[in-house]
C-alpha positions as a printed NumPy array, in Angstrom:
array([[ 89.85 , 129.193,  76.556],
       [ 89.335, 126.504,  79.115],
       [ 89.04 , 123.003,  77.772],
       [ 87.915, 120.064,  79.911],
       [ 91.033, 118.198,  81.097],
       [ 92.218, 115.442,  78.832],
       [ 89.794, 116.906,  76.369],
       [ 87.173, 115.132,  78.416],
       [ 84.127, 116.58 ,  76.831],
       [ 83.798, 113.549,  74.565],
       [ 84.293, 111.187,  77.513],
       [ 81.805, 112.989,  79.718],
       [ 78.999, 111.625,  77.592],
       [ 80.079, 108.089,  78.504],
       [ 79.716, 108.416,  82.325],
       [ 78.626, 104.942,  83.364],
       [ 75.193, 104.467,  84.944],
       [ 76.247, 101.   ,  86.043],
       [ 78.326, 102.51 ,  88.842],
       [ 76.774, 102.426,  92.233],
       [ 75.887, 106.036,  92.821],
       [ 75.754, 107.463,  96.381],
       [ 72.464, 108.476,  97.968],
       [ 71.309, 111.815,  96.585],
       [ 72.874, 111.061,  93.162],
       [ 71.413, 110.128,  89.771],
       [ 72.732, 109.265,  86.321],
       [ 69.256, 109.205,  84.777],
       [ 69.744, 105.834,  83.132],
       [ 66.395, 104.285,  83.721],
       [ 64.654, 106.796,  86.066],
       [ 65.147, 109.866,  88.155],
       [ 66.384, 108.116,  91.364],
       [ 63.977, 109.793,  93.76 ],
       [ 64.228, 113.243,  92.081],
       [ 60.628, 114.069,  91.189],
       [ 59.207, 116.912,  89.079],
       [ 57.092, 119.313,  91.153],
       [ 53.569, 119.2  ,  89.713],
       [ 52.966, 122.929,  89.954],
       [ 55.533, 123.475,  87.227],
       [ 56.542, 121.948,  83.866],
       [ 57.928, 118.454,  84.164],
       [ 61.508, 117.377,  83.442],
       [ 61.46 , 114.768,  80.598],
       [ 63.588, 111.66 ,  80.784],
       [ 65.309, 111.05 ,  77.436],
       [ 63.978, 107.866,  75.779],
       [ 67.478, 106.429,  75.505],
       [ 68.299, 107.437,  79.047],
       [ 71.395, 109.342,  80.104],
       [ 69.711, 112.732,  80.909],
       [ 66.544, 114.72 ,  81.658],
       [ 65.641, 117.882,  79.905],
       [ 63.121, 120.706,  79.448],
       [ 62.848, 122.649,  76.125],
       [ 60.608, 125.007,  74.208],
       [ 58.955, 122.204,  72.253],
       [ 56.504, 121.804,  75.134],
       [ 57.108, 124.845,  77.366],
       [ 57.116, 128.649,  76.79 ],
       [ 59.661, 131.33 ,  77.653],
       [ 59.707, 132.063,  81.339],
       [ 58.129, 128.796,  82.357],
       [ 59.886, 126.698,  85.017],
       [ 60.586, 123.085,  85.501],
       [ 61.449, 122.063,  89.113],
       [ 63.144, 118.815,  90.24 ],
       [ 63.012, 117.983,  93.956],
       [ 65.093, 115.313,  95.68 ],
       [ 64.064, 113.028,  98.535],
       [ 65.246, 113.954, 102.113],
       [ 69.03 , 113.947, 102.336],
       [ 71.55 , 114.379, 105.189],
       [ 75.212, 115.367, 105.112],
       [ 76.737, 114.508, 108.435],
       [ 80.137, 114.788, 106.806],
       [ 81.395, 117.426, 104.364],
       [ 80.056, 116.568, 100.925],
       [ 80.601, 117.624,  97.322],
       [ 77.592, 117.971,  95.024],
       [ 78.507, 117.836,  91.295],
       [ 76.083, 118.648,  88.549],
       [ 76.741, 117.758,  84.855],
       [ 74.482, 120.029,  82.783],
       [ 74.04 , 121.872,  79.506],
       [ 72.123, 125.001,  78.5  ],
       [ 71.491, 125.637,  74.846],
       [ 70.157, 128.793,  73.194],
       [ 68.724, 129.618,  69.785],
       [ 71.25 , 131.125,  67.343],
       [ 71.333, 134.907,  67.532],
       [ 69.447, 134.954,  70.854],
       [ 71.439, 137.119,  73.273],
       [ 68.726, 138.579,  75.518],
       [ 66.503, 136.59 ,  77.884],
       [ 68.766, 133.557,  78.382],
       [ 67.717, 130.367,  80.069],
       [ 68.797, 129.862,  83.661],
       [ 69.561, 126.834,  85.831],
       [ 69.299, 127.311,  89.62 ],
       [ 70.153, 124.928,  92.469],
       [ 68.625, 125.438,  95.878],
       [ 68.785, 123.686,  99.247],
       [ 65.653, 123.377, 101.459],
       [ 66.405, 122.667, 105.148],
       [ 63.886, 120.868, 107.331],
       [ 63.354, 123.754, 109.721],
       [ 63.154, 126.592, 107.142],
       [ 60.184, 127.691, 105.132],
       [ 62.25 , 129.01 , 102.189],
       [ 64.861, 127.709,  99.721],
       [ 68.469, 128.923,  99.789],
       [ 70.04 , 129.563,  96.387],
       [ 73.443, 127.822,  96.229],
       [ 74.35 , 128.128,  92.572],
       [ 73.061, 129.594,  89.318],
       [ 74.128, 129.454,  85.665],
       [ 72.777, 130.976,  82.438],
       [ 75.703, 130.766,  79.931],
       [ 74.83 , 128.505,  76.956],
       [ 77.43 , 125.945,  75.763],
       [ 77.903, 123.371,  73.04 ],
       [ 78.975, 120.672,  75.498],
       [ 78.301, 119.315,  78.936],
       [ 79.659, 121.429,  81.796],
       [ 80.387, 120.529,  85.435],
       [ 79.394, 122.544,  88.511],
       [ 80.976, 121.566,  91.88 ],
       [ 79.415, 122.775,  95.184],
       [ 80.714, 122.133,  98.649],
       [ 78.004, 121.212, 101.242],
       [ 79.141, 121.715, 104.82 ],
       [ 78.315, 118.966, 107.291],
       [ 75.109, 119.433, 109.199],
       [ 72.768, 117.368, 111.329],
       [ 69.734, 118.949, 109.557],
       [ 68.024, 116.987, 106.84 ],
       [ 67.498, 118.832, 103.59 ],
       [ 66.265, 118.552,  99.997],
       [ 67.946, 119.589,  96.781],
       [ 65.771, 121.628,  94.437],
       [ 66.87 , 122.163,  90.773],
       [ 64.999, 124.812,  88.835],
       [ 65.213, 125.382,  85.087],
       [ 63.826, 128.608,  83.633],
       [ 63.474, 128.687,  79.833],
       [ 64.678, 131.756,  77.953],
       [ 63.943, 133.178,  74.52 ],
       [ 64.184, 131.152,  71.321],
       [ 62.446, 128.266,  69.567],
       [ 65.335, 125.801,  70.223],
       [ 66.12 , 126.675,  73.798],
       [ 66.77 , 123.744,  76.212],
       [ 68.19 , 122.849,  79.618],
       [ 69.484, 119.294,  80.346],
       [ 70.868, 117.479,  83.34 ],
       [ 73.221, 114.557,  82.68 ],
       [ 74.248, 113.549,  86.204],
       [ 73.796, 114.639,  89.808],
       [ 76.366, 113.188,  92.204],
       [ 76.837, 113.775,  95.909],
       [ 79.985, 112.246,  97.473],
       [ 81.67 , 112.572, 100.883],
       [ 84.663, 114.867, 100.765],
       [ 85.722, 118.243,  99.419],
       [ 85.18 , 119.335,  95.818],
       [ 88.814, 120.279,  95.559],
       [ 89.822, 116.623,  96.153],
       [ 90.392, 114.242,  93.257],
       [ 92.063, 110.887,  92.327],
       [ 91.289, 111.299,  88.655],
       [ 89.615, 107.868,  88.388],
       [ 86.343, 109.21 ,  86.999],
       [ 85.736, 110.589,  83.518],
       [ 84.551, 113.992,  84.786],
       [ 87.848, 114.442,  86.7  ],
       [ 86.088, 116.095,  89.646],
       [ 85.555, 119.242,  87.576],
       [ 89.293, 119.949,  87.064],
       [ 89.957, 121.582,  83.743],
       [ 92.931, 122.052,  81.496],
       [ 93.693, 125.534,  80.132],
       [ 94.218, 124.878,  76.449],
       [ 97.687, 125.49 ,  75.002],
       [ 98.553, 124.546,  71.457],
       [101.758, 122.783,  72.525],
       [101.493, 121.602,  76.13 ],
       [ 98.384, 120.365,  78.015],
       [ 97.487, 118.197,  80.92 ],
       [ 96.263, 114.663,  79.91 ],
       [ 94.992, 111.599,  81.741],
       [ 97.718, 109.016,  82.248],
       [ 97.537, 105.394,  83.378],
       [ 95.216, 102.683,  82.166],
       [ 96.119, 100.616,  79.174],
       [ 96.628, 103.511,  76.771],
       [ 99.949, 105.325,  76.539],
       [ 99.686, 108.678,  74.737],
       [103.134, 110.031,  75.784],
       [106.575, 109.543,  74.242],
       [107.962, 109.464,  77.804],
       [107.987, 106.407,  80.07 ],
       [105.213, 107.311,  82.53 ],
       [104.708, 105.818,  86.024],
       [101.916, 103.749,  87.46 ],
       [ 99.265, 105.698,  89.221],
       [ 99.493, 106.32 ,  93.023],
       [ 95.872, 105.436,  93.967],
       [ 95.909, 101.78 ,  92.94 ],
       [ 99.635, 101.489,  92.175],
       [ 98.866,  99.57 ,  89.03 ],
       [ 98.079, 100.11 ,  85.366],
       [ 94.37 , 100.19 ,  86.191],
       [ 94.58 , 103.572,  87.91 ],
       [ 94.723, 107.07 ,  86.446],
       [ 96.505, 110.331,  87.147],
       [ 97.167, 113.654,  85.362],
       [100.414, 114.397,  83.516],
       [101.926, 116.982,  81.238],
       [104.816, 116.2  ,  78.824],
       [107.317, 118.613,  77.207],
       [107.748, 116.679,  73.962],
       [105.723, 119.19 ,  71.907],
       [107.171, 122.339,  73.512],
       [108.2  , 124.874,  70.853],
       [108.924, 127.987,  72.882],
       [110.793, 128.912,  75.987],
       [108.666, 128.954,  79.125],
       [105.598, 127.14 ,  77.675],
       [103.043, 126.829,  80.432],
       [100.348, 124.222,  81.17 ],
       [ 97.719, 124.811,  83.801],
       [ 95.34 , 122.375,  85.547],
       [ 92.568, 124.332,  87.362],
       [ 90.399, 123.095,  90.148],
       [ 86.708, 123.906,  90.676],
       [ 86.091, 127.212,  92.4  ],
       [ 85.558, 126.81 ,  96.129],
       [ 82.014, 127.778,  97.183],
       [ 82.276, 127.968, 101.001],
       [ 85.108, 129.232, 103.242],
       [ 87.651, 126.565, 104.016],
       [ 91.133, 126.474, 105.627],
       [ 93.505, 123.612, 106.357],
       [ 96.123, 121.435, 104.69 ],
       [ 96.178, 120.478, 100.991],
       [ 97.889, 117.206, 100.084],
       [ 98.921, 115.826,  96.701],
       [101.394, 113.452,  95.182],
       [103.639, 114.253,  92.225],
       [106.444, 112.845,  90.052],
       [108.723, 114.737,  87.698],
       [111.479, 113.992,  85.269],
       [114.251, 116.432,  84.257],
       [113.537, 118.681,  87.193],
       [116.129, 121.27 ,  86.079],
       [114.211, 121.922,  82.823],
       [110.781, 122.543,  84.227],
       [109.184, 124.521,  87.046],
       [106.246, 122.97 ,  88.948],
       [104.261, 125.468,  90.956],
       [100.968, 125.718,  92.855],
       [ 98.892, 128.889,  92.804],
       [ 95.571, 130.155,  94.152],
       [ 93.426, 132.484,  92.022],
       [ 90.356, 134.368,  93.313],
       [ 87.286, 135.5  ,  91.421],
       [ 88.962, 138.739,  90.319],
       [ 91.858, 136.886,  88.702],
       [ 94.516, 137.651,  91.341],
       [ 97.209, 134.904,  91.578],
       [ 99.258, 133.941,  94.675],
       [102.001, 131.303,  94.632],
       [101.676, 128.986,  97.683],
       [104.171, 126.259,  96.683],
       [106.963, 125.464,  94.241],
       [109.346, 122.553,  93.788],
       [112.64 , 123.274,  95.465],
       [114.076, 119.772,  95.239],
       [112.85 , 117.533,  92.448],
       [112.815, 114.587,  94.802],
       [113.158, 110.995,  93.838],
       [111.65 , 109.021,  90.923],
       [108.841, 107.734,  93.13 ],
       [105.651, 109.546,  94.05 ],
       [106.442, 112.527,  96.363],
       [103.959, 113.798,  98.964],
       [103.424, 117.487,  99.339],
       [101.625, 119.195, 102.264],
       [100.821, 122.895, 101.748],
       [ 98.772, 125.262, 103.864],
       [ 95.657, 126.266, 102.   ],
       [ 93.181, 128.989, 102.98 ],
       [ 90.136, 129.978, 100.916],
       [ 88.156, 132.51 , 103.009],
       [ 86.402, 133.509,  99.726],
       [ 85.944, 131.682,  96.379],
       [ 89.236, 130.471,  95.013],
       [ 90.681, 128.093,  92.456],
       [ 93.859, 125.998,  92.856],
       [ 96.082, 125.983,  89.78 ],
       [ 98.794, 123.384,  89.167],
       [101.163, 125.015,  86.726],
       [104.187, 123.558,  84.879],
       [106.537, 125.785,  82.855],
       [108.971, 124.035,  80.423],
       [112.186, 125.497,  79.102],
       [112.295, 123.281,  76.001],
       [111.209, 119.985,  74.47 ],
       [113.594, 118.046,  76.703],
       [111.927, 119.275,  79.928],
       [110.613, 115.793,  80.805],
       [107.19 , 115.381,  82.337],
       [105.257, 116.122,  85.567],
       [102.625, 113.685,  86.939],
       [ 99.973, 114.537,  89.583],
       [ 97.65 , 112.27 ,  91.566],
       [ 95.497, 112.01 ,  94.705],
       [ 94.706, 115.563,  95.706],
       [ 93.114, 115.632,  99.181],
       [ 92.285, 118.189, 101.889],
       [ 92.027, 118.247, 105.671],
       [ 90.606, 121.021, 107.831],
       [ 93.428, 120.343, 110.264],
       [ 96.401, 122.574, 109.518],
       [ 99.627, 121.129, 108.198],
       [102.214, 119.845, 110.713],
       [104.539, 122.815, 110.019],
       [101.784, 125.35 , 110.56 ],
       [101.722, 126.979, 114.018],
       [ 99.885, 130.268, 113.463],
       [ 96.125, 130.402, 114.041],
       [ 94.05 , 131.526, 111.013],
       [ 93.034, 135.145, 110.869],
       [ 89.47 , 136.004, 111.844],
       [ 87.982, 139.033, 110.075],
       [ 85.704, 139.598, 113.117],
       [ 88.744, 140.881, 114.997],
       [ 88.876, 143.911, 112.718],
       [ 85.134, 144.781, 112.955],
       [ 83.331, 146.926, 115.521],
       [ 79.917, 148.535, 116.171],
       [ 81.243, 150.432, 119.191],
       [ 78.305, 149.446, 121.38 ],
       [ 80.54 , 148.202, 124.216],
       [ 83.934, 149.76 , 123.617],
       [ 86.474, 150.457, 120.826],
       [ 87.015, 146.711, 120.218],
       [ 90.479, 146.307, 118.758],
       [ 90.653, 149.895, 117.47 ],
       [ 92.838, 152.538, 119.113],
       [ 93.827, 156.149, 118.524],
       [ 96.765, 158.554, 118.977],
       [ 97.431, 159.257, 122.616],
       [ 98.276, 162.967, 122.053],
       [ 95.528, 165.508, 121.368],
       [ 91.799, 165.15 , 121.045],
       [ 90.531, 162.16 , 119.079],
       [ 87.434, 160.014, 118.485],
       [ 84.905, 159.741, 121.278],
       [ 82.164, 157.19 , 121.867],
       [ 78.873, 159.026, 122.135],
       [ 75.184, 158.319, 122.372],
       [ 72.552, 160.881, 121.345],
       [ 68.768, 161.259, 121.41 ],
       [ 67.451, 161.004, 117.868],
       [ 64.942, 163.571, 116.766],
       [ 63.804, 165.222, 113.547],
       [ 67.062, 167.18 , 113.331],
       [ 69.566, 164.376, 114.075],
       [ 69.729, 160.607, 113.94 ],
       [ 70.943, 158.151, 116.533],
       [ 73.67 , 155.615, 115.93 ],
       [ 73.584, 153.43 , 112.768],
       [ 73.434, 150.061, 114.484],
       [ 70.115, 150.4  , 116.326],
       [ 69.376, 154.095, 116.476],
       [ 69.725, 153.898, 120.251],
       [ 73.356, 152.899, 120.76 ],
       [ 76.881, 154.309, 120.516],
       [ 79.003, 155.499, 117.717],
       [ 82.315, 157.426, 117.269],
       [ 82.442, 161.2  , 116.869],
       [ 85.451, 163.357, 115.891],
       [ 86.058, 167.115, 115.484],
       [ 83.502, 168.349, 118.083],
       [ 83.244, 172.05 , 118.66 ],
       [ 84.692, 171.573, 122.095],
       [ 87.968, 170.086, 120.814],
       [ 88.511, 170.972, 117.207],
       [ 91.4  , 173.271, 116.277],
       [ 92.78 , 174.55 , 113.026],
       [ 94.728, 171.733, 111.399],
       [ 93.334, 169.111, 113.821],
       [ 93.799, 165.52 , 112.688],
       [ 92.163, 162.568, 114.484],
       [ 93.457, 159.108, 113.665],
       [ 91.647, 155.864, 114.43 ],
       [ 93.827, 152.751, 113.936],
       [ 92.431, 149.279, 113.231],
       [ 94.127, 145.974, 114.198],
       [ 96.823, 144.436, 112.017],
       [ 95.646, 142.665, 108.897],
       [ 97.763, 139.841, 107.397],
       [ 99.239, 140.382, 103.909],
       [ 98.281, 138.628, 100.661],
       [ 94.615, 138.539, 101.469],
       [ 91.83 , 140.427,  99.808],
       [ 89.629, 142.49 , 102.159],
       [ 86.256, 144.181, 101.888],
       [ 86.018, 147.152, 104.302],
       [ 82.595, 148.608, 104.911],
       [ 81.656, 151.369, 107.394],
       [ 78.962, 154.028, 107.898],
       [ 79.693, 157.691, 108.315],
       [ 77.832, 161.018, 108.717],
       [ 79.119, 164.536, 108.222],
       [ 77.843, 167.662, 109.998],
       [ 78.663, 171.324, 109.774],
       [ 81.527, 171.493, 107.242],
       [ 81.28 , 174.012, 104.433],
       [ 83.678, 172.096, 102.263],
       [ 83.121, 168.347, 102.439],
       [ 86.296, 167.182, 100.582],
       [ 88.718, 165.087, 102.685],
       [ 86.89 , 165.705, 105.974],
       [ 87.106, 161.907, 106.423],
       [ 89.691, 159.654, 104.666],
       [ 90.827, 156.065, 104.963],
       [ 94.561, 155.223, 104.742],
       [ 96.587, 152.036, 104.662],
       [ 99.475, 152.123, 107.174],
       [102.292, 149.64 , 107.524],
       [102.619, 148.015, 110.996],
       [105.228, 150.585, 112.046],
       [102.656, 153.406, 111.353],
       [104.266, 154.468, 108.098],
       [101.656, 155.816, 105.648],
       [101.424, 153.757, 102.574],
       [ 98.362, 154.802, 100.583],
       [ 95.104, 156.753, 100.785],
       [ 92.368, 154.368,  99.612],
       [ 89.261, 156.45 , 100.078],
       [ 88.034, 159.95 , 101.033],
       [ 84.775, 161.924, 101.231],
       [ 84.081, 164.059,  98.187],
       [ 80.451, 165.057,  98.578],
       [ 77.792, 163.69 , 100.965],
       [ 74.382, 164.628, 102.274],
       [ 74.809, 166.299, 105.625],
       [ 73.498, 164.541, 108.763],
       [ 72.683, 161.231, 106.99 ],
       [ 74.321, 157.893, 107.6  ],
       [ 76.078, 156.866, 104.377],
       [ 77.819, 153.553, 103.601],
       [ 81.241, 153.274, 102.068],
       [ 82.891, 150.053, 100.844],
       [ 86.443, 149.492,  99.724],
       [ 88.231, 146.371,  98.372],
       [ 91.995, 146.23 ,  98.855],
       [ 94.847, 143.747,  98.96 ],
       [ 98.456, 144.369, 100.028],
       [101.41 , 142.001, 100.092],
       [102.542, 142.991, 103.592],
       [100.707, 143.245, 106.974],
       [ 98.794, 146.526, 107.172],
       [ 96.396, 148.59 , 109.301],
       [ 93.382, 150.498, 108.241],
       [ 93.378, 154.066, 109.602],
       [ 90.39 , 156.413, 109.652],
       [ 91.52 , 160.056, 109.59 ],
       [ 89.327, 163.04 , 110.296],
       [ 90.662, 166.504, 109.313],
       [ 89.619, 169.984, 110.501],
       [ 91.302, 172.365, 107.987],
       [ 90.531, 175.688, 109.607],
       [ 88.721, 177.198, 112.588],
       [ 86.011, 178.613, 110.358],
       [ 85.313, 175.284, 108.652],
       [ 85.202, 172.665, 111.346],
       [ 82.359, 170.276, 111.877],
       [ 81.578, 166.785, 113.083],
       [ 82.424, 163.442, 111.625],
       [ 80.519, 160.383, 112.905],
       [ 81.637, 156.73 , 112.311],
       [ 79.834, 153.487, 113.024],
       [ 79.623, 149.788, 112.165],
       [ 82.988, 149.095, 110.726],
       [ 83.126, 145.595, 109.194],
       [ 85.981, 143.737, 107.524],
       [ 85.336, 140.628, 105.487],
       [ 87.582, 138.5  , 103.43 ],
       [ 87.083, 138.756,  99.602],
       [ 85.825, 141.457,  97.306],
       [ 83.01 , 143.763,  98.221],
       [ 81.534, 143.137,  94.751],
       [ 81.673, 139.874,  92.795],
       [ 80.073, 139.215,  89.448],
       [ 79.289, 135.714,  90.721],
       [ 77.627, 136.812,  93.936],
       [ 74.223, 135.302,  94.647],
       [ 71.102, 137.279,  95.456],
       [ 70.182, 137.666,  99.201],
       [ 68.046, 134.955, 100.9  ],
       [ 64.271, 135.362, 100.585],
       [ 62.909, 138.122, 102.781],
       [ 66.181, 140.12 , 102.861],
       [ 66.758, 143.323, 100.969],
       [ 68.734, 146.578, 101.388],
       [ 67.208, 148.051,  98.174],
       [ 70.655, 149.317,  97.234],
       [ 70.671, 147.547,  93.786],
       [ 67.034, 146.788,  93.137],
       [ 63.831, 145.625,  94.881],
       [ 65.107, 142.025,  95.271],
       [ 62.126, 139.639,  95.261],
       [ 59.672, 142.292,  96.515],
       [ 56.901, 143.188,  94.091],
       [ 53.944, 145.648,  93.943],
       [ 50.454, 144.823,  92.796],
       [ 50.353, 147.966,  90.687],
       [ 52.36 , 151.137,  90.123],
       [ 50.611, 154.467,  90.428],
       [ 50.769, 157.694,  92.471],
       [ 50.519, 155.65 ,  95.699],
       [ 53.354, 153.211,  94.744],
       [ 56.635, 152.658,  96.552],
       [ 59.574, 154.485,  94.89 ],
       [ 63.275, 153.7  ,  95.316],
       [ 65.244, 156.809,  96.247],
       [ 68.708, 157.939,  97.292],
       [ 69.033, 160.757,  99.933],
       [ 66.066, 162.735, 101.109],
       [ 62.513, 162.051,  99.885],
       [ 61.523, 164.595,  97.24 ],
       [ 58.499, 165.677,  99.281],
       [ 59.187, 168.713, 101.451],
       [ 59.052, 168.177, 105.268],
       [ 58.37 , 164.473, 105.015],
       [ 60.426, 161.304, 105.311],
       [ 64.004, 160.689, 106.482],
       [ 67.154, 162.4  , 105.162],
       [ 68.479, 159.135, 103.904],
       [ 68.296, 155.384, 104.168],
       [ 69.491, 153.116, 106.97 ],
       [ 72.128, 151.42 , 104.743],
       [ 73.693, 153.849, 102.269],
       [ 71.227, 156.689, 101.64 ],
       [ 68.672, 154.956,  99.308],
       [ 65.109, 154.804, 100.57 ],
       [ 61.588, 153.896,  99.399],
       [ 58.927, 156.583,  99.582],
       [ 55.208, 155.809,  99.616],
       [ 52.991, 158.86 ,  99.075],
       [ 49.179, 159.235,  99.328],
       [ 47.328, 161.016,  96.609],
       [ 46.01 , 163.867,  98.806],
       [ 46.834, 167.525,  99.043],
       [ 48.664, 167.145, 102.404],
       [ 51.387, 164.558, 101.744],
       [ 53.101, 162.234, 104.146],
       [ 55.907, 159.727, 103.476],
       [ 56.61 , 156.27 , 104.809],
       [ 60.093, 154.877, 104.297],
       [ 61.366, 151.303, 104.754],
       [ 64.853, 149.876, 104.488],
       [ 66.995, 146.853, 105.385],
       [ 64.199, 144.247, 105.399],
       [ 65.49 , 141.028, 106.93 ],
       [ 63.899, 137.741, 108.134],
       [ 65.76 , 135.06 , 110.003],
       [ 64.764, 131.69 , 111.53 ],
       [ 63.813, 131.576, 115.205],
       [ 62.626, 134.187, 117.651],
       [ 63.953, 137.754, 117.551],
       [ 66.739, 138.367, 120.092],
       [ 66.066, 139.89 , 123.442],
       [ 68.135, 142.894, 122.479],
       [ 65.833, 143.661, 119.561],
       [ 62.741, 143.199, 121.735],
       [ 64.188, 145.574, 124.324],
       [ 65.059, 148.117, 121.7  ],
       [ 61.506, 148.081, 120.309],
       [ 59.871, 148.341, 123.741],
       [ 62.245, 150.914, 125.199],
       [ 60.723, 154.334, 125.641],
       [ 63.798, 156.103, 127.074],
       [ 67.51 , 156.263, 126.973],
       [ 70.303, 155.51 , 129.36 ],
       [ 71.147, 157.937, 132.131],
       [ 74.732, 158.373, 130.93 ],
       [ 73.502, 159.942, 127.695],
       [ 76.191, 162.   , 126.107],
       [ 74.375, 165.031, 124.697],
       [ 76.038, 166.572, 121.718],
       [ 75.109, 170.038, 120.529],
       [ 74.949, 170.137, 116.756]])
């Protein structure tokens, strides 16, 4: 169980309102600091004794909202927004929990972007830390509380604070400790050091920030260690936007031979990676560390100390900072996932294939009621393997992707369509190859699929060494050869699915999971229905959706039925691109059309 560092839950209630809070911040001591309740919803109530605002079921019903809107703000430099909050629930109430949402509303957009959401109840104040990337646009912060079930349900805000810098940075001078938390261990834990109080049996140093007894730092002491390899962990807030650069911190340690001080990253799925460890204990003064840090997807930084016994001394930590400029000893450019993606509209991008034998071909076909065009636009190019002109018994076509660095998690997505095979199994497979083209592992293959329909596949993988993704199409026998189409390969850093992922922005929906924010006035025979594969009505509708094979069908209540299908609804700011306009207005196809006989 994670406990607030230094057991700071009790201290969090004492956050001082006398401090000069930055613009866009509020401690709710005597007012709401320019954060106003939106009149169309329930108001947030300022506690009579100050310290927090709240909404509860004493004056609002389940499902009702209270919305707090800031004045206009601007973040010309990278900022960290911290929210100290608490959600309480009635005892025994598990369904219909309350929810606290935080949105940002930019000046040139007509909708609010959801940045963060929480619904887990707690008995104490919690801290959320959100990175806000620098922008010249002005914006407003919108905080929405939605009450759940129960007669004693409540949502409270203790403090909102927006400061310049990264959320992963901390000098440990404030009671909330920048959202860093200590993982509770019965024998060894991280505590706040410095100040006038000495809790340790060891002789601890002065802090690094102020270099005096007035400053604070974090430390862990081995005096209560009872077992071999007792471990204490100090965990940073989870990063919320991609970042890459150099992480700095200062440390001191005593009895370096009897403890191991390490730095790890941990992603949302719990995967650890060690990025630094003490080699030389250094001197008795504060030692500066520079370590390359890359968080292309949400990550925590974990400072871990393992003691071999009660005489392992102590480790002290202070002044964690971050710079988007890479460390001095770093010469390699960071990897861009765009290098491993391709829609094949112009060429093969960074993909290549075996030189010997027939392989994958870029083609462009006229879509009609029997066949679809490419997945990207319906009018463009895609890859095709195993055509009747080239397929042979035992034919294998390999398509190699570019090299992917090791120790990163990847989400691979692509669209495929199968034609003509009697047995679908293994007609298309995805392998992981080492850089020297040695097969390492098959990570995906076709089992069953609707024929002639674009389907989406997504795969999450992580390997310790550099690898390549290889698409392999197989024709097992002359009597069972068909066509395999491939389009829109994308590689992203991180997991394809995350339990903490936020819903899509307003106006965007693929209908793969649900109907997003789209609603219907009523449901009857003429309603929209969410489907996978073909529409159930004969001779109407598409064979499958544009994304993965799920479609919506609208039928009219007459004897002759017709279907209308929609998919992949998306709005974006600004005018549509010229390419989209051209695609909509085009009535023909290019002269170099590659006709394929299905």
